[in-house]
């Protein structure tokens, strides 16, 4: 079924962190630190109320937050429809496995917690859902207004899900997705409410807690973070002039976004030739406000940008570890000095697990993780190179005979007609060029002489890469697992793998393989 490989097996640049048992970590989790009781109780109260409002019985792990020694392993992500691309699940499964592993060590009770990035306003990032043959897209109402995605209504999602289900080999495969949508619709919930239901359905039994930090009480507790951004002592002032200022995430002068019920979510900027802070052209505050008072009064409308979110998150959670993807790994490393400035402990970061499903056509090409993720032209060249290698003995014999003939010609010229060395050299160069051109034509001819194999190779590539993105960035978890996501979950959470980050490969059953190949053919 699933097979684990070292993190180094993943093609492309990944930070390996510590080695051995702690591969993929920035540092070992520090259990000498603690979760302050006021922050822990505040999070417990918010979580409890959110589950009550949803009418959901929370995971048993929620009660564990009342124990002072309990810690969390945190993983966050944008909201995604119907589970979205598979790497969304890879991150969550990594968090659950790490929490379980750490709970067995000296770290004490550790529970996994999902941080819903419900305030992100880029709905296009969560609007696409892959089926077996097509991509299905959600177009929300008021799409041009940058409303926080978590607050958006479910309008239009039902039609999208219906089309997606029709694009599945087994129409009951996504029963859980549709059932939770109907519950959320009846309860009048926005997208954040539906996301909680899906996550609880998939991972509630595994102890995953789901926190929506778009909560006035939680934001008020972090008012000093908002105040620092407005009074000029925030992230920008700490990083100004440093290497981190040029990191992967843009460091804004003010890293707060302002959320307006009508206008949506906009970045806060200084108005030109004015003493005003504004967002989306709307006045937010004056630059000489008493920021301690102002930030408490307006905390509910303050939303953290990409670099401020880790500070807000850790102000509340004091995570024992945070599961991140490659991009997050980069921008979190811009922040250690900022954490120090606010007297906050910088958490252990752990690279998420990666995974790929290998279909029959992929196996037949001989592709492996070490070969990397290729664009179509690179893939075609790679396939033809392998086929040329298979023809190697015959071609090598022909080339050897050609080289031998050229050597004989040199010897004859040297003895019989030295004055012809110049023309002979030109002749040999022309022959060498013709040989190279001949090899190009041989490569092209292989596409026709091996038409069936060439078609299979194209199917293989389409199952691995689409629009330049590797499989786990677009392929839906339900579709890849063919509805067997529960058994896949158990495989990922196996005790046989420790706390280190790993790369998983999966070879499906023959039935799954056959169905995948058929639908890839339809798509192409």
Short mmCIF file of C-alpha atoms in Angstrom, two decimals:
data_model
loop_
_atom_site.label_atom_id
_atom_site.label_comp_id
_atom_site.label_asym_id
_atom_site.label_seq_id
_atom_site.Cartn_x
_atom_site.Cartn_y
_atom_site.Cartn_z
CA UNK A 1 0.00 0.00 0.00
CA UNK A 2 1.74 3.19 1.15
CA UNK A 3 5.54 3.05 1.28
CA UNK A 4 7.57 5.65 3.15
CA UNK A 5 10.81 7.15 1.84
CA UNK A 6 13.28 9.67 3.30
CA UNK A 7 12.38 13.31 2.85
CA UNK A 8 15.42 13.61 0.59
CA UNK A 9 13.63 11.35 -1.91
CA UNK A 10 11.26 14.19 -2.84
CA UNK A 11 12.41 15.81 -6.07
CA UNK A 12 13.05 19.50 -5.86
CA UNK A 13 14.33 21.72 -3.09
CA UNK A 14 13.10 20.81 0.39
CA UNK A 15 14.67 21.86 3.67
CA UNK A 16 15.73 18.64 5.36
CA UNK A 17 16.29 20.19 8.77
CA UNK A 18 17.72 17.86 11.41
CA UNK A 19 18.65 14.34 10.37
CA UNK A 20 17.60 10.88 11.49
CA UNK A 21 14.55 10.68 13.73
CA UNK A 22 14.14 14.46 13.45
CA UNK A 23 14.53 14.82 9.69
CA UNK A 24 12.38 17.67 8.44
CA UNK A 25 12.48 19.58 11.77
CA UNK A 26 14.09 22.94 12.49
CA UNK A 27 14.73 21.81 16.07
CA UNK A 28 13.45 19.24 18.53
CA UNK A 29 10.19 20.25 20.25
CA UNK A 30 10.92 22.07 23.51
CA UNK A 31 8.74 20.66 26.26
CA UNK A 32 10.43 22.86 28.86
CA UNK A 33 8.27 25.76 27.72
CA UNK A 34 4.57 25.84 28.57
CA UNK A 35 1.18 27.05 27.39
CA UNK A 36 0.11 29.92 29.68
CA UNK A 37 -3.16 29.14 31.40
CA UNK A 38 -4.87 32.37 30.30
CA UNK A 39 -4.16 31.66 26.61
CA UNK A 40 -5.05 27.97 26.92
CA UNK A 41 -8.35 28.73 28.67
CA UNK A 42 -9.18 31.42 26.13
CA UNK A 43 -8.67 28.96 23.27
CA UNK A 44 -10.64 26.26 25.09
CA UNK A 45 -13.59 28.63 25.57
CA UNK A 46 -13.55 29.72 21.93
CA UNK A 47 -13.32 26.16 20.62
CA UNK A 48 -16.08 24.95 22.93
CA UNK A 49 -18.44 27.70 21.78
CA UNK A 50 -17.68 27.11 18.12
CA UNK A 51 -18.56 23.42 18.38
CA UNK A 52 -21.72 24.27 20.34
CA UNK A 53 -22.81 26.78 17.70
CA UNK A 54 -22.33 24.12 15.03
CA UNK A 55 -24.23 21.49 17.01
CA UNK A 56 -21.22 19.17 16.78
CA UNK A 57 -19.98 17.00 19.61
CA UNK A 58 -16.30 17.97 19.81
CA UNK A 59 -13.47 15.42 19.73
CA UNK A 60 -12.49 14.00 23.10
CA UNK A 61 -9.19 15.82 22.72
CA UNK A 62 -10.93 19.13 23.51
CA UNK A 63 -11.28 18.18 27.18
CA UNK A 64 -7.54 17.59 27.32
CA UNK A 65 -6.96 21.32 26.85
CA UNK A 66 -8.13 21.80 30.42
CA UNK A 67 -5.03 19.96 31.63
CA UNK A 68 -2.24 22.47 32.22
CA UNK A 69 0.47 20.25 30.69
CA UNK A 70 -1.34 19.72 27.37
CA UNK A 71 0.29 21.14 24.23
CA UNK A 72 -0.78 21.34 20.59
CA UNK A 73 0.73 20.52 17.23
CA UNK A 74 -0.69 23.15 14.91
CA UNK A 75 -1.34 23.01 11.18
CA UNK A 76 -3.04 25.75 9.19
CA UNK A 77 -4.37 26.19 5.70
CA UNK A 78 -6.85 28.05 3.53
CA UNK A 79 -10.37 26.69 3.35
CA UNK A 80 -10.76 24.20 0.51
CA UNK A 81 -13.91 22.79 -1.05
CA UNK A 82 -14.49 19.03 -0.66
CA UNK A 83 -10.99 18.50 0.68
CA UNK A 84 -9.34 20.24 -2.23
CA UNK A 85 -5.90 19.05 -3.37
CA UNK A 86 -4.38 16.10 -1.56
CA UNK A 87 -1.52 18.02 0.07
CA UNK A 88 -4.15 19.69 2.29
CA UNK A 89 -4.72 16.26 3.84
CA UNK A 90 -1.01 15.47 3.86
CA UNK A 91 -0.48 18.45 6.17
CA UNK A 92 -3.26 17.41 8.53
CA UNK A 93 -2.18 13.77 8.66
CA UNK A 94 1.36 14.92 9.40
CA UNK A 95 0.06 16.95 12.37
CA UNK A 96 -1.97 14.05 13.74
CA UNK A 97 0.92 11.60 13.45
CA UNK A 98 3.38 14.03 15.05
CA UNK A 99 0.97 14.72 17.93
CA UNK A 100 0.54 11.00 18.55
CA UNK A 101 4.26 10.38 18.39
CA UNK A 102 5.09 13.21 20.78
CA UNK A 103 2.39 12.09 23.19
CA UNK A 104 4.31 8.83 23.61
CA UNK A 105 7.50 10.63 24.59
CA UNK A 106 8.47 13.06 27.29
CA UNK A 107 6.33 15.85 25.87
CA UNK A 108 3.17 14.68 27.69
CA UNK A 109 -0.32 15.06 26.23
CA UNK A 110 -0.18 16.56 22.73
CA UNK A 111 -3.23 17.12 20.52
CA UNK A 112 -3.47 18.16 16.85
CA UNK A 113 -5.16 21.47 16.05
CA UNK A 114 -6.15 22.86 12.66
CA UNK A 115 -6.01 26.65 12.29
CA UNK A 116 -8.61 27.71 9.72
CA UNK A 117 -7.26 30.52 7.58
CA UNK A 118 -10.83 31.74 7.26
CA UNK A 119 -9.93 35.41 6.86
CA UNK A 120 -7.98 34.98 3.63
CA UNK A 121 -9.91 36.86 0.95
CA UNK A 122 -8.44 35.15 -2.13
CA UNK A 123 -11.39 32.90 -2.93
CA UNK A 124 -9.80 31.80 -6.23
CA UNK A 125 -7.25 29.76 -4.27
CA UNK A 126 -10.05 27.58 -2.88
CA UNK A 127 -12.44 27.62 -5.83
CA UNK A 128 -11.13 24.72 -7.93
CA UNK A 129 -11.91 21.05 -7.36
CA UNK A 130 -10.50 18.19 -9.44
CA UNK A 131 -12.71 15.30 -10.50
CA UNK A 132 -11.71 12.23 -12.46
CA UNK A 133 -11.68 14.00 -15.82
CA UNK A 134 -12.47 17.70 -15.28
CA UNK A 135 -11.75 20.65 -13.04
CA UNK A 136 -14.82 22.13 -11.33
CA UNK A 137 -14.92 25.76 -10.27
CA UNK A 138 -16.95 27.74 -7.77
CA UNK A 139 -17.96 31.29 -8.59
CA UNK A 140 -19.17 32.95 -5.37
CA UNK A 141 -21.57 35.90 -5.36
CA UNK A 142 -19.91 39.31 -5.12
CA UNK A 143 -16.73 37.72 -6.40
CA UNK A 144 -15.06 41.09 -7.05
CA UNK A 145 -15.42 42.17 -3.42
CA UNK A 146 -12.58 40.72 -1.28
CA UNK A 147 -14.71 39.24 1.47
CA UNK A 148 -12.96 36.87 3.89
CA UNK A 149 -13.50 33.41 2.42
CA UNK A 150 -14.72 31.94 5.70
CA UNK A 151 -17.57 34.47 5.87
CA UNK A 152 -18.79 33.82 2.33
CA UNK A 153 -22.15 32.15 1.80
CA UNK A 154 -22.44 28.66 0.33
CA UNK A 155 -24.27 29.95 -2.73
CA UNK A 156 -23.07 28.18 -5.86
CA UNK A 157 -21.24 25.38 -4.05
CA UNK A 158 -24.15 22.92 -4.31
CA UNK A 159 -24.08 23.05 -8.11
CA UNK A 160 -20.31 22.64 -8.11
CA UNK A 161 -20.48 19.58 -5.83
CA UNK A 162 -23.22 18.02 -7.97
CA UNK A 163 -21.06 18.31 -11.09
CA UNK A 164 -18.05 16.95 -9.20
CA UNK A 165 -19.96 13.90 -7.93
CA UNK A 166 -21.03 13.13 -11.50
CA UNK A 167 -17.35 13.22 -12.41
CA UNK A 168 -16.54 10.40 -9.96
CA UNK A 169 -16.47 6.67 -10.77
CA UNK A 170 -18.54 5.86 -7.70
CA UNK A 171 -21.39 8.29 -7.07
CA UNK A 172 -21.58 7.41 -3.37
CA UNK A 173 -17.85 7.87 -2.88
CA UNK A 174 -18.24 11.46 -1.71
CA UNK A 175 -21.36 10.84 0.37
CA UNK A 176 -19.67 12.37 3.41
CA UNK A 177 -18.93 15.57 1.48
CA UNK A 178 -22.52 16.05 0.32
CA UNK A 179 -24.09 15.11 3.67
CA UNK A 180 -22.04 17.66 5.58
CA UNK A 181 -22.84 20.32 2.99
CA UNK A 182 -26.56 19.72 3.49
CA UNK A 183 -26.20 20.03 7.27
CA UNK A 184 -24.29 23.25 6.91
CA UNK A 185 -26.89 24.63 4.50
CA UNK A 186 -29.73 23.86 6.93
CA UNK A 187 -27.79 25.48 9.76
CA UNK A 188 -27.28 28.65 7.71
CA UNK A 189 -23.51 28.50 8.03
CA UNK A 190 -20.88 30.26 5.90
CA UNK A 191 -17.97 28.42 4.31
CA UNK A 192 -16.01 28.29 7.59
CA UNK A 193 -18.86 26.34 9.18
CA UNK A 194 -18.93 23.86 6.31
CA UNK A 195 -15.16 23.47 6.51
CA UNK A 196 -15.43 22.61 10.20
CA UNK A 197 -18.00 19.91 9.42
CA UNK A 198 -15.85 18.35 6.71
CA UNK A 199 -12.75 18.33 8.89
CA UNK A 200 -14.67 16.89 11.81
CA UNK A 201 -16.14 14.18 9.57
CA UNK A 202 -12.74 13.18 8.25
CA UNK A 203 -10.52 13.66 11.28
CA UNK A 204 -12.65 14.19 14.38
CA UNK A 205 -12.12 10.58 15.42
CA UNK A 206 -8.38 11.18 15.17
CA UNK A 207 -8.66 13.99 17.72
CA UNK A 208 -8.23 16.95 15.35
CA UNK A 209 -9.55 20.20 16.83
CA UNK A 210 -10.62 22.94 14.41
CA UNK A 211 -10.18 26.56 15.46
CA UNK A 212 -11.55 29.59 13.63
CA UNK A 213 -9.53 32.49 15.06
CA UNK A 214 -11.87 35.03 13.43
CA UNK A 215 -13.23 35.54 16.94
CA UNK A 216 -13.60 39.00 18.60
CA UNK A 217 -12.52 37.72 22.01
CA UNK A 218 -9.38 36.08 20.63
CA UNK A 219 -8.51 39.12 18.55
CA UNK A 220 -8.95 41.45 21.51
CA UNK A 221 -6.45 39.38 23.46
CA UNK A 222 -3.93 40.05 20.67
CA UNK A 223 -4.60 43.80 20.50
CA UNK A 224 -0.96 44.58 21.33
CA UNK A 225 0.03 42.95 18.00
CA UNK A 226 -2.36 45.17 16.06
CA UNK A 227 -1.23 48.25 18.03
CA UNK A 228 2.44 47.62 17.22
CA UNK A 229 1.70 47.61 13.49
CA UNK A 230 -0.03 50.99 13.73
CA UNK A 231 2.44 52.71 16.08
CA UNK A 232 5.47 51.69 14.02
CA UNK A 233 7.00 49.10 16.36
CA UNK A 234 5.77 46.02 14.51
CA UNK A 235 7.25 43.57 12.02
CA UNK A 236 8.52 46.15 9.54
CA UNK A 237 10.48 48.08 12.16
CA UNK A 238 12.10 44.90 13.51
CA UNK A 239 13.16 43.56 10.10
CA UNK A 240 14.06 46.84 8.37
CA UNK A 241 17.56 46.61 6.92
CA UNK A 242 17.91 42.87 7.61
CA UNK A 243 18.20 39.91 5.23
CA UNK A 244 14.78 38.74 6.40
CA UNK A 245 13.31 41.91 4.91
CA UNK A 246 14.07 40.42 1.49
CA UNK A 247 12.53 37.03 2.31
CA UNK A 248 9.81 35.23 0.36
CA UNK A 249 6.92 37.14 1.99
CA UNK A 250 6.57 40.88 1.41
CA UNK A 251 7.05 42.86 4.63
CA UNK A 252 4.35 45.51 4.65
CA UNK A 253 4.73 48.80 6.49
CA UNK A 254 1.58 47.76 8.33
CA UNK A 255 0.80 44.03 8.32
CA UNK A 256 -2.81 44.42 9.47
CA UNK A 257 -5.71 43.98 7.06
CA UNK A 258 -8.97 45.77 7.80
CA UNK A 259 -12.22 43.82 7.48
CA UNK A 260 -15.34 45.73 6.53
CA UNK A 261 -18.68 43.96 6.21
CA UNK A 262 -19.46 45.69 2.93
CA UNK A 263 -16.07 46.52 1.41
CA UNK A 264 -14.38 43.26 2.37
CA UNK A 265 -10.77 42.76 3.53
CA UNK A 266 -8.10 45.28 2.51
CA UNK A 267 -4.51 45.92 3.51
CA UNK A 268 -3.89 48.91 5.77
CA UNK A 269 -1.66 51.60 4.23
CA UNK A 270 -0.71 55.19 5.01
CA UNK A 271 -2.67 57.69 3.00
CA UNK A 272 -0.56 59.89 0.72
CA UNK A 273 0.17 63.34 2.21
CA UNK A 274 -2.08 62.63 5.19
CA UNK A 275 -1.96 61.51 8.81
CA UNK A 276 -4.45 58.74 8.13
CA UNK A 277 -4.27 54.97 7.94
CA UNK A 278 -6.66 53.70 5.30
CA UNK A 279 -7.76 50.41 3.75
CA UNK A 280 -9.35 50.10 0.32
CA UNK A 281 -9.63 53.89 0.17
CA UNK A 282 -11.59 54.01 3.44
CA UNK A 283 -10.26 55.82 6.52
CA UNK A 284 -9.36 53.40 9.33
CA UNK A 285 -7.61 55.57 11.93
CA UNK A 286 -5.37 58.61 12.45
CA UNK A 287 -1.65 58.14 12.87
CA UNK A 288 -1.62 59.76 16.35
CA UNK A 289 -4.31 57.59 17.98
CA UNK A 290 -3.81 56.00 21.40
CA UNK A 291 -3.12 52.63 19.84
CA UNK A 292 -3.51 50.58 22.99
CA UNK A 293 -7.07 51.84 23.40
CA UNK A 294 -7.87 51.89 19.68
CA UNK A 295 -6.67 48.33 19.00
CA UNK A 296 -8.81 46.88 21.78
CA UNK A 297 -11.88 48.74 20.56
CA UNK A 298 -11.33 47.72 16.91
CA UNK A 299 -9.72 44.30 17.31
CA UNK A 300 -12.61 42.43 15.66
CA UNK A 301 -11.97 44.24 12.37
CA UNK A 302 -8.21 43.68 12.43
CA UNK A 303 -6.98 40.71 10.43
CA UNK A 304 -3.38 39.46 10.31
CA UNK A 305 -1.45 39.44 7.06
CA UNK A 306 0.76 36.51 6.06
CA UNK A 307 3.64 37.47 8.39
CA UNK A 308 1.47 38.64 11.26
CA UNK A 309 -0.62 35.46 11.33
CA UNK A 310 2.15 33.28 12.87
CA UNK A 311 2.47 35.79 15.71
CA UNK A 312 -1.27 35.86 16.32
CA UNK A 313 -1.40 32.07 16.16
CA UNK A 314 1.43 31.53 18.61
CA UNK A 315 0.17 34.26 20.96
CA UNK A 316 -2.86 32.02 21.39
CA UNK A 317 -1.47 28.48 21.02
CA UNK A 318 2.20 28.38 22.09
CA UNK A 319 2.48 25.33 19.82
CA UNK A 320 4.88 22.55 20.66
CA UNK A 321 5.33 22.18 16.90
CA UNK A 322 3.91 23.69 13.70
CA UNK A 323 3.49 21.64 10.52
CA UNK A 324 4.41 23.67 7.42
CA UNK A 325 4.78 23.29 3.68
CA UNK A 326 7.85 24.43 1.72
CA UNK A 327 6.48 27.95 1.22
CA UNK A 328 5.57 28.38 4.87
CA UNK A 329 8.98 27.07 5.91
CA UNK A 330 10.45 30.03 4.03
CA UNK A 331 8.36 32.86 5.45
CA UNK A 332 8.32 31.55 9.03
CA UNK A 333 12.10 31.87 8.92
CA UNK A 334 11.70 35.60 8.40
CA UNK A 335 10.22 35.92 11.89
CA UNK A 336 12.49 34.64 14.70
CA UNK A 337 13.67 38.16 15.58
CA UNK A 338 10.10 39.41 15.60
CA UNK A 339 9.09 36.63 17.98
CA UNK A 340 11.99 37.62 20.21
CA UNK A 341 10.88 41.26 20.15
CA UNK A 342 7.47 40.27 21.49
CA UNK A 343 9.00 37.88 24.07
CA UNK A 344 7.42 34.90 22.34
CA UNK A 345 8.92 31.44 21.89
CA UNK A 346 9.57 30.52 18.26
CA UNK A 347 8.09 27.02 17.77
CA UNK A 348 9.66 23.94 16.25
CA UNK A 349 8.76 23.77 12.57
CA UNK A 350 8.25 20.43 10.91
CA UNK A 351 8.02 19.96 7.14
CA UNK A 352 4.80 18.25 6.11
CA UNK A 353 4.84 14.75 4.68
CA UNK A 354 4.58 14.49 0.90
CA UNK A 355 2.91 11.80 -1.15
CA UNK A 356 2.26 10.61 -4.68
CA UNK A 357 0.04 7.91 -6.19
CA UNK A 358 1.79 5.86 -8.88
CA UNK A 359 -0.58 4.58 -11.58
CA UNK A 360 0.20 1.63 -13.84
CA UNK A 361 1.27 3.89 -16.69
CA UNK A 362 3.72 5.66 -14.37
CA UNK A 363 5.16 2.34 -13.22
CA UNK A 364 5.58 1.22 -16.83
CA UNK A 365 7.65 4.29 -17.70
CA UNK A 366 10.09 3.51 -14.90
CA UNK A 367 9.65 6.96 -13.32
CA UNK A 368 10.70 7.35 -9.69
CA UNK A 369 10.82 10.22 -7.20
CA UNK A 370 14.50 10.74 -7.99
CA UNK A 371 13.62 11.63 -11.60
CA UNK A 372 11.74 14.73 -10.44
CA UNK A 373 8.65 16.61 -11.60
CA UNK A 374 8.92 17.55 -15.26
CA UNK A 375 7.11 19.86 -17.62
CA UNK A 376 5.78 18.20 -20.77
CA UNK A 377 8.84 18.92 -22.94
CA UNK A 378 11.21 17.65 -20.26
CA UNK A 379 9.06 14.55 -19.82
CA UNK A 380 9.02 13.78 -23.55
CA UNK A 381 12.79 14.12 -23.73
CA UNK A 382 13.19 11.90 -20.65
CA UNK A 383 10.97 9.17 -22.13
CA UNK A 384 12.75 9.20 -25.48
CA UNK A 385 16.15 9.15 -23.79
CA UNK A 386 15.14 5.99 -21.94
CA UNK A 387 14.00 4.39 -25.18
CA UNK A 388 17.25 5.34 -26.85
CA UNK A 389 19.09 3.70 -23.98
CA UNK A 390 17.11 0.53 -24.69
CA UNK A 391 18.35 0.69 -28.29
CA UNK A 392 21.82 1.36 -26.95
CA UNK A 393 23.68 -1.80 -28.03
CA UNK A 394 22.59 -1.50 -31.68
CA UNK A 395 23.22 2.25 -31.86
CA UNK A 396 26.51 1.96 -30.03
CA UNK A 397 27.64 -0.69 -32.52
CA UNK A 398 26.72 1.54 -35.45
CA UNK A 399 28.47 4.55 -33.90
CA UNK A 400 31.55 2.44 -33.10
CA UNK A 401 31.75 1.30 -36.73
CA UNK A 402 31.41 4.91 -37.85
CA UNK A 403 34.18 6.06 -35.53
CA UNK A 404 36.35 3.15 -36.66
CA UNK A 405 35.84 4.14 -40.31
CA UNK A 406 36.79 7.74 -39.47
CA UNK A 407 39.95 6.56 -37.76
CA UNK A 408 40.85 4.43 -40.80
CA UNK A 409 40.36 7.45 -43.00
CA UNK A 410 42.71 9.54 -40.83
CA UNK A 411 45.38 6.86 -41.09
CA UNK A 412 45.01 6.55 -44.88
CA UNK A 413 45.16 10.33 -45.35
CA UNK A 414 48.27 10.55 -43.17
CA UNK A 415 50.10 7.99 -45.28
CA UNK A 416 48.70 8.46 -48.79
CA UNK A 417 47.42 12.02 -49.18
CA UNK A 418 48.45 14.43 -46.38
CA UNK A 419 47.39 17.38 -48.53
CA UNK A 420 43.75 16.25 -48.12
CA UNK A 421 43.73 16.56 -44.28
CA UNK A 422 41.77 19.84 -44.38
CA UNK A 423 38.96 18.56 -46.64
CA UNK A 424 38.96 15.25 -44.74
CA UNK A 425 38.46 17.02 -41.40
CA UNK A 426 35.51 18.95 -42.85
CA UNK A 427 34.11 15.69 -44.20
CA UNK A 428 34.37 13.99 -40.80
CA UNK A 429 32.69 16.98 -39.09
CA UNK A 430 29.83 16.77 -41.59
CA UNK A 431 29.48 13.04 -40.92
CA UNK A 432 29.38 13.64 -37.14
CA UNK A 433 26.74 16.33 -37.60
CA UNK A 434 24.72 14.01 -39.82
CA UNK A 435 24.92 11.30 -37.14
CA UNK A 436 23.53 13.69 -34.52
CA UNK A 437 20.70 14.64 -36.89
CA UNK A 438 20.09 10.97 -37.50
CA UNK A 439 19.67 10.36 -33.75
CA UNK A 440 17.11 13.20 -33.60
CA UNK A 441 15.14 11.50 -36.36
CA UNK A 442 15.43 8.13 -34.61
CA UNK A 443 13.96 9.71 -31.46
CA UNK A 444 11.05 11.14 -33.44
CA UNK A 445 10.40 7.87 -35.21
CA UNK A 446 10.09 6.10 -31.85
CA UNK A 447 6.87 8.04 -31.16
CA UNK A 448 5.30 6.34 -34.18
CA UNK A 449 6.87 2.90 -33.90
CA UNK A 450 5.91 2.78 -30.20
CA UNK A 451 2.62 4.65 -30.49
CA UNK A 452 0.87 2.67 -27.76
CA UNK A 453 3.75 3.09 -25.33
CA UNK A 454 3.96 6.79 -26.20
CA UNK A 455 0.26 7.24 -25.40
CA UNK A 456 0.77 5.48 -22.06
CA UNK A 457 3.71 7.74 -21.30
CA UNK A 458 1.53 10.80 -21.92
CA UNK A 459 -1.12 9.38 -19.56
CA UNK A 460 1.56 8.82 -16.96
CA UNK A 461 2.67 12.42 -17.14
CA UNK A 462 -0.89 13.74 -16.91
CA UNK A 463 -1.39 11.75 -13.70
CA UNK A 464 1.77 13.20 -12.17
CA UNK A 465 1.79 16.80 -13.39
CA UNK A 466 -0.93 19.15 -14.54
CA UNK A 467 -0.32 22.73 -15.64
CA UNK A 468 3.19 22.44 -14.24
CA UNK A 469 1.98 21.43 -10.77
CA UNK A 470 2.85 18.11 -9.11
CA UNK A 471 0.02 15.71 -8.33
CA UNK A 472 -0.57 16.63 -4.68
CA UNK A 473 -1.10 20.30 -5.60
CA UNK A 474 -4.23 19.61 -7.68
CA UNK A 475 -5.48 15.98 -7.40
CA UNK A 476 -8.37 15.63 -4.98
CA UNK A 477 -7.90 13.29 -2.00
CA UNK A 478 -11.25 11.54 -2.50
CA UNK A 479 -10.53 10.95 -6.17
CA UNK A 480 -7.04 9.60 -5.56
CA UNK A 481 -8.20 7.28 -2.78
CA UNK A 482 -11.34 6.24 -4.67
CA UNK A 483 -13.28 6.78 -1.45
CA UNK A 484 -10.95 4.65 0.69
CA UNK A 485 -9.68 7.68 2.56
CA UNK A 486 -10.24 6.05 5.96
CA UNK A 487 -7.84 3.22 5.18
CA UNK A 488 -5.41 5.73 3.67
CA UNK A 489 -5.60 7.74 6.90
CA UNK A 490 -4.66 4.72 8.97
CA UNK A 491 -1.72 3.99 6.67
CA UNK A 492 -0.37 7.51 7.06
CA UNK A 493 -0.73 7.31 10.85
CA UNK A 494 1.17 4.03 11.13
CA UNK A 495 3.32 3.66 14.24
CA UNK A 496 6.03 2.22 12.02
CA UNK A 497 7.00 5.76 11.00
CA UNK A 498 8.38 8.06 13.67
CA UNK A 499 8.21 11.82 14.02
CA UNK A 500 10.41 12.49 10.99
CA UNK A 501 9.01 13.91 7.78
CA UNK A 502 8.71 11.35 5.00
CA UNK A 503 7.71 11.00 1.37
CA UNK A 504 5.02 8.42 0.66
CA UNK A 505 4.38 6.53 -2.56
CA UNK A 506 1.24 4.52 -3.17
CA UNK A 507 0.50 1.88 -5.78
CA UNK A 508 -3.29 1.46 -6.10
CA UNK A 509 -5.19 -1.75 -6.71
CA UNK A 510 -5.51 -3.06 -10.28
CA UNK A 511 -9.15 -1.92 -10.43
CA UNK A 512 -8.20 1.57 -9.35
CA UNK A 513 -5.32 1.63 -11.83
CA UNK A 514 -7.54 0.54 -14.73
CA UNK A 515 -10.18 3.15 -13.90
CA UNK A 516 -7.57 5.90 -13.55
CA UNK A 517 -6.04 5.06 -16.91
CA UNK A 518 -9.44 5.08 -18.61
CA UNK A 519 -10.36 8.49 -17.22
CA UNK A 520 -6.95 9.95 -18.01
CA UNK A 521 -7.54 8.86 -21.61
CA UNK A 522 -10.91 10.63 -21.65
CA UNK A 523 -9.33 13.83 -20.33
CA UNK A 524 -6.68 13.75 -23.02
#
